Coordinates of C-alpha atoms in Angstrom, one line a residue:
G1 CA -2.1 -31.4 -7.0
G2 CA -1.9 -29.0 -9.9
N3 CA 0.0 -27.9 -12.9
G4 CA 1.8 -24.9 -14.4
G5 CA 0.3 -22.8 -17.1
G6 CA -0.4 -19.6 -15.4
G7 CA -1.7 -21.0 -12.3
V8 CA -4.6 -23.0 -13.8
V9 CA -5.1 -25.9 -11.4
L10 CA -7.6 -28.8 -11.6
L11 CA -8.8 -29.3 -8.2
E12 CA -11.8 -31.6 -8.6
P13 CA -11.9 -34.7 -10.8
E14 CA -15.1 -35.2 -12.8
D15 CA -15.8 -38.7 -11.4
E16 CA -17.4 -38.6 -8.1
G17 CA -15.4 -41.4 -6.7
E18 CA -12.1 -39.9 -7.8
R19 CA -13.3 -36.6 -6.4
A20 CA -13.8 -38.2 -2.9
S21 CA -10.4 -39.8 -3.1
A22 CA -8.7 -36.6 -4.2
R23 CA -10.3 -34.7 -1.3
A24 CA -9.2 -37.3 1.2
A25 CA -5.7 -37.3 -0.2
R26 CA -5.5 -33.4 0.2
V27 CA -6.7 -33.6 3.7
V28 CA -3.9 -36.1 4.6
A29 CA -1.2 -34.1 2.6
L30 CA -2.2 -30.9 4.4
A31 CA -2.2 -32.6 7.8
C32 CA 1.4 -33.8 7.0
V33 CA 2.5 -30.3 6.2
R34 CA 1.1 -29.0 9.4
G35 CA 2.7 -31.9 11.4
C36 CA 6.1 -31.4 9.9
V37 CA 6.2 -27.7 10.4
R38 CA 4.7 -27.7 14.0
H39 CA 6.9 -30.5 15.2
G40 CA 10.1 -29.0 14.0
R41 CA 10.8 -31.2 10.9
P42 CA 10.6 -28.5 8.1
Q43 CA 13.6 -30.2 6.3
A44 CA 11.2 -33.0 5.3
L45 CA 9.2 -30.5 3.3
L46 CA 11.9 -28.4 1.6
P47 CA 12.5 -30.7 -1.4
Y48 CA 8.8 -30.6 -2.2
G49 CA 8.3 -26.9 -1.1
E50 CA 7.2 -25.5 -4.4
Q51 CA 4.8 -28.2 -5.3
L52 CA 3.3 -28.2 -1.8
L53 CA 2.8 -24.4 -1.9
R54 CA 1.1 -24.6 -5.3
A55 CA -1.2 -27.4 -4.0
S56 CA -2.0 -25.5 -0.8
L57 CA -2.9 -22.4 -2.5
A58 CA -5.0 -24.2 -5.1
T59 CA -6.8 -25.9 -2.2
A60 CA -7.2 -22.6 -0.4
A61 CA -8.9 -21.2 -3.5
S62 CA -11.5 -24.0 -3.6
I63 CA -15.0 -22.7 -3.1
N64 CA -16.6 -26.2 -2.6
D65 CA -15.3 -27.0 0.9
P66 CA -14.7 -24.1 3.3
D67 CA -12.9 -26.3 5.9
L68 CA -10.5 -27.7 3.3
S69 CA -10.0 -24.1 1.9
N70 CA -9.1 -22.9 5.4
A71 CA -6.7 -25.8 5.9
G72 CA -5.0 -24.9 2.5
R73 CA -4.6 -21.3 3.4
A74 CA -3.1 -22.2 6.7
C75 CA -0.6 -24.6 5.1
A76 CA 0.4 -22.0 2.6
V77 CA 1.2 -19.7 5.5
L78 CA 3.2 -22.4 7.2
L79 CA 5.1 -23.1 4.1
A80 CA 6.1 -19.5 3.9
Q81 CA 7.7 -19.8 7.3
L82 CA 10.1 -22.5 6.3
P83 CA 13.9 -21.7 6.3
L84 CA 13.6 -20.5 2.7
L85 CA 16.8 -18.4 2.5
E86 CA 18.9 -21.3 3.7
A87 CA 17.3 -23.7 1.4
G88 CA 17.4 -21.3 -1.7
L89 CA 13.6 -21.2 -2.0
L90 CA 12.7 -17.6 -1.5
V91 CA 13.2 -16.6 -5.2
P92 CA 11.4 -19.9 -6.5
F93 CA 8.6 -19.3 -4.0
L94 CA 8.1 -15.6 -5.3
A95 CA 8.3 -16.9 -8.9
L96 CA 5.6 -19.3 -8.1
L97 CA 3.4 -16.7 -6.6
K98 CA 4.0 -14.6 -9.7
D99 CA 2.9 -17.5 -11.9
L100 CA -0.2 -18.1 -9.8
S101 CA -1.1 -14.3 -10.0
A102 CA -2.0 -14.9 -13.7
S103 CA -4.7 -17.5 -12.6
P104 CA -8.2 -16.8 -13.9
S105 CA -9.4 -17.5 -10.4
W106 CA -9.6 -14.3 -8.3
H107 CA -10.0 -16.5 -5.2
L108 CA -6.6 -18.0 -6.0
R109 CA -5.0 -14.6 -6.6
G110 CA -6.4 -13.3 -3.2
C111 CA -5.0 -16.4 -1.6
L112 CA -1.4 -15.3 -2.5
L113 CA -1.5 -12.5 0.0
P114 CA -1.3 -14.3 3.4
P115 CA 1.9 -16.2 2.5
L116 CA 3.3 -13.2 0.7
K117 CA 3.2 -11.3 4.0
Y118 CA 5.9 -13.6 5.4
L119 CA 7.9 -13.5 2.2
I120 CA 8.0 -9.7 2.5
Y121 CA 9.5 -10.0 5.9
L122 CA 11.9 -12.6 4.9
G123 CA 13.0 -10.5 1.9
Q124 CA 14.7 -7.9 4.3
F125 CA 17.4 -10.4 5.1
A126 CA 18.1 -11.6 1.6
P127 CA 21.8 -11.2 0.7
P128 CA 22.6 -8.6 -2.0
S129 CA 24.0 -11.4 -4.2
L130 CA 20.6 -13.0 -4.4
Q131 CA 19.3 -12.8 -8.0
P132 CA 16.9 -11.6 -9.0
P133 CA 16.6 -9.3 -6.1
P134 CA 13.6 -10.4 -4.0
Q135 CA 12.6 -7.0 -3.2
E136 CA 12.0 -6.2 -6.8
A137 CA 9.8 -9.3 -7.2
I138 CA 7.8 -8.6 -4.1
Q139 CA 7.1 -4.9 -5.0
A140 CA 6.1 -6.0 -8.6
L141 CA 3.7 -8.6 -7.4
L142 CA 2.2 -6.4 -4.7
L143 CA 1.6 -3.5 -7.2
Q144 CA 0.0 -6.1 -9.7
L145 CA -2.4 -7.3 -6.9
L146 CA -3.2 -3.7 -6.1
V147 CA -4.6 -3.2 -9.6
D148 CA -6.2 -6.6 -9.8
P149 CA -9.4 -6.7 -11.8
Q150 CA -11.3 -8.1 -8.7
L151 CA -12.2 -5.5 -6.1
E152 CA -11.8 -7.9 -3.2
V153 CA -8.2 -8.7 -4.2
R154 CA -7.3 -5.0 -4.6
E155 CA -8.7 -4.2 -1.2
A156 CA -7.0 -7.1 0.5
A157 CA -3.7 -6.0 -1.1
M158 CA -3.7 -2.4 0.4
P159 CA -2.7 -3.2 4.0
V160 CA -0.1 -5.6 2.7
V161 CA 1.4 -2.9 0.6
A162 CA 1.3 -0.7 3.7
G163 CA 3.3 -3.3 5.6
Y164 CA 5.8 -3.7 2.8
V165 CA 6.6 0.0 2.8
R166 CA 6.8 0.2 6.6
L167 CA 9.4 -2.5 6.5
Y168 CA 11.3 -1.2 3.4
G169 CA 11.4 2.5 4.4
P170 CA 11.5 5.9 2.7
H171 CA 12.8 4.5 -0.7
A172 CA 9.8 2.2 -0.9
R173 CA 7.5 5.0 0.1
R174 CA 8.8 7.3 -2.7
R175 CA 8.6 4.6 -5.2
L176 CA 4.9 3.8 -4.3
L177 CA 4.0 7.5 -4.5
A178 CA 5.5 7.8 -7.9
W179 CA 3.7 4.7 -9.1
A180 CA 0.4 5.9 -7.8
D181 CA 1.0 9.3 -9.5
S182 CA 1.9 7.6 -12.8
I183 CA -1.5 5.8 -12.8
L184 CA -3.7 8.6 -11.5
K185 CA -2.4 11.2 -14.0
K186 CA -3.4 8.9 -16.9
R187 CA -7.0 9.7 -16.0
K188 CA -6.4 13.2 -17.6
N189 CA -5.6 11.6 -21.0
G190 CA -8.6 9.2 -20.6
G191 CA -6.2 6.3 -20.0
A192 CA -6.1 4.1 -16.9
P193 CA -9.1 1.7 -16.4
L194 CA -11.2 2.1 -13.3
A195 CA -9.5 -0.9 -11.6
Q196 CA -6.2 0.6 -12.0
R197 CA -7.1 4.2 -10.8
H198 CA -8.7 2.5 -7.9
G199 CA -5.4 0.7 -7.2
G200 CA -3.6 4.0 -7.5
V201 CA -5.9 5.5 -4.9
L202 CA -5.4 2.4 -2.7
G203 CA -1.5 3.0 -3.0
L204 CA -2.0 6.5 -1.6
A205 CA -4.2 5.0 1.1
A206 CA -1.5 2.6 2.0
L207 CA 0.8 5.6 2.6
V208 CA -1.7 7.4 4.8
A209 CA -1.9 4.2 6.8
L210 CA 1.8 4.5 7.7
A211 CA 1.0 7.5 9.9
P212 CA -2.1 6.8 12.0
Y213 CA -1.3 9.2 14.8
D214 CA 1.0 11.9 13.5
V215 CA 1.5 14.0 10.4
P216 CA 5.1 13.5 9.0
S217 CA 6.4 16.1 6.6
W218 CA 5.5 13.9 3.5
L219 CA 1.9 13.1 4.5
P220 CA 0.1 16.5 3.6
E221 CA 1.1 16.0 0.0
V222 CA -0.4 12.5 -0.1
L223 CA -3.6 13.7 1.6
E224 CA -3.8 16.5 -1.0
R225 CA -3.5 14.0 -3.8
L226 CA -6.2 11.7 -2.3
A227 CA -8.6 14.6 -1.9
R228 CA -8.5 15.3 -5.7
H229 CA -10.2 12.0 -6.2
A230 CA -13.0 12.3 -3.7
Q231 CA -15.6 12.8 -6.4
Q232 CA -14.5 10.0 -8.7
P233 CA -16.8 7.0 -9.5
Q234 CA -17.2 4.1 -7.1
P235 CA -15.3 2.3 -5.7
I236 CA -12.7 5.1 -5.8
K237 CA -15.0 7.6 -4.0
A238 CA -15.7 5.2 -1.1
A239 CA -12.0 4.4 -0.8
V240 CA -11.1 8.2 -0.4
S241 CA -14.0 8.7 2.1
R242 CA -12.7 5.6 4.1
V243 CA -9.2 7.0 4.3
F244 CA -10.3 10.4 5.5
A245 CA -12.8 8.8 8.0
D246 CA -9.9 6.7 9.4
F247 CA -7.6 9.8 9.4
K248 CA -10.2 11.7 11.3
R249 CA -10.7 9.0 13.9
T250 CA -7.0 8.4 14.6
H251 CA -5.9 12.0 14.6
Q252 CA -8.8 13.6 16.5
D253 CA -7.0 13.4 20.0
N254 CA -4.1 15.5 18.7
W255 CA -5.7 17.4 16.0
A256 CA -4.8 20.8 17.4
A257 CA -1.1 19.9 16.8
S258 CA -1.7 17.9 13.6
R259 CA -3.5 20.6 11.8
K260 CA -0.6 23.0 12.1
R261 CA 1.3 20.7 9.6
L262 CA -1.3 21.5 6.9
T263 CA -1.6 24.6 4.9
P264 CA -5.0 26.6 4.8
E265 CA -5.4 25.4 1.2
Q266 CA -4.8 21.7 2.2
L267 CA -7.3 22.0 5.2
E268 CA -9.9 23.4 2.8
M269 CA -9.3 20.6 0.3
L270 CA -9.6 18.0 3.0
A271 CA -12.7 19.6 4.4
D272 CA -14.3 19.2 0.9
A273 CA -13.3 15.5 0.8
E274 CA -14.5 14.6 4.3
Q275 CA -18.1 14.5 5.8
P276 CA -19.1 16.5 7.8
P277 CA -17.1 19.3 6.0
H278 CA -16.7 21.5 9.0
W279 CA -14.5 19.1 10.9
Y280 CA -11.2 20.3 9.4
A281 CA -12.1 24.0 9.6

């Protein structure tokens, strides 16, 4: 079980006997969730959906029992696949994830991403009358996780952000680019902390991941922005290098055509950002 208060959850009672009983109860509860979902009886879970999701995510974040943690993570994903729109639970589920994103446990914050993937997909089908708009809540939560203080959470959020933009189209792509620019430009004023700047670079990396085999008209500008941060401190430098290494790997078969979409100045800037430097020449 758990409580509110910014996602702070007591998983393990102090008494050893109570601790064993609590673990056994969680195993049974998680087994019930799996059974109801997989045997076509999700209606039995809907009245308790928010409480079960909170408990499943708290269990997933436990570092004391890997098997129980994996079971909690699997149950959180199953709960995200319930008929949430019909039950009016999409907005409450997103609000719960927002609440848990304030947890001091980075393990818990990282565990929000697997169920969030399913809520992102479901958000496409939300009626315009649904308030607050789930798309806004989804984007805000993703961007928050992309600048999370913990490196592992930021890196895990990047491909989820890419998936979100792929589903929600050019408008989401432009908003992500504007958001990344707003963070990275703060560096000139001595502003944004390293974690935020890294998140901004990961936002640009998510955009590059949208086009693994071609160079659409909007991509050269993104690559140019990324290249400007190639000499920044770690982990930004490693993130930029990883993007260009992946770009090289996925575009090498069609590079003769792809390079024509880049200006000589962009090719030179990319060459400086990638090792070995002669590849783009």
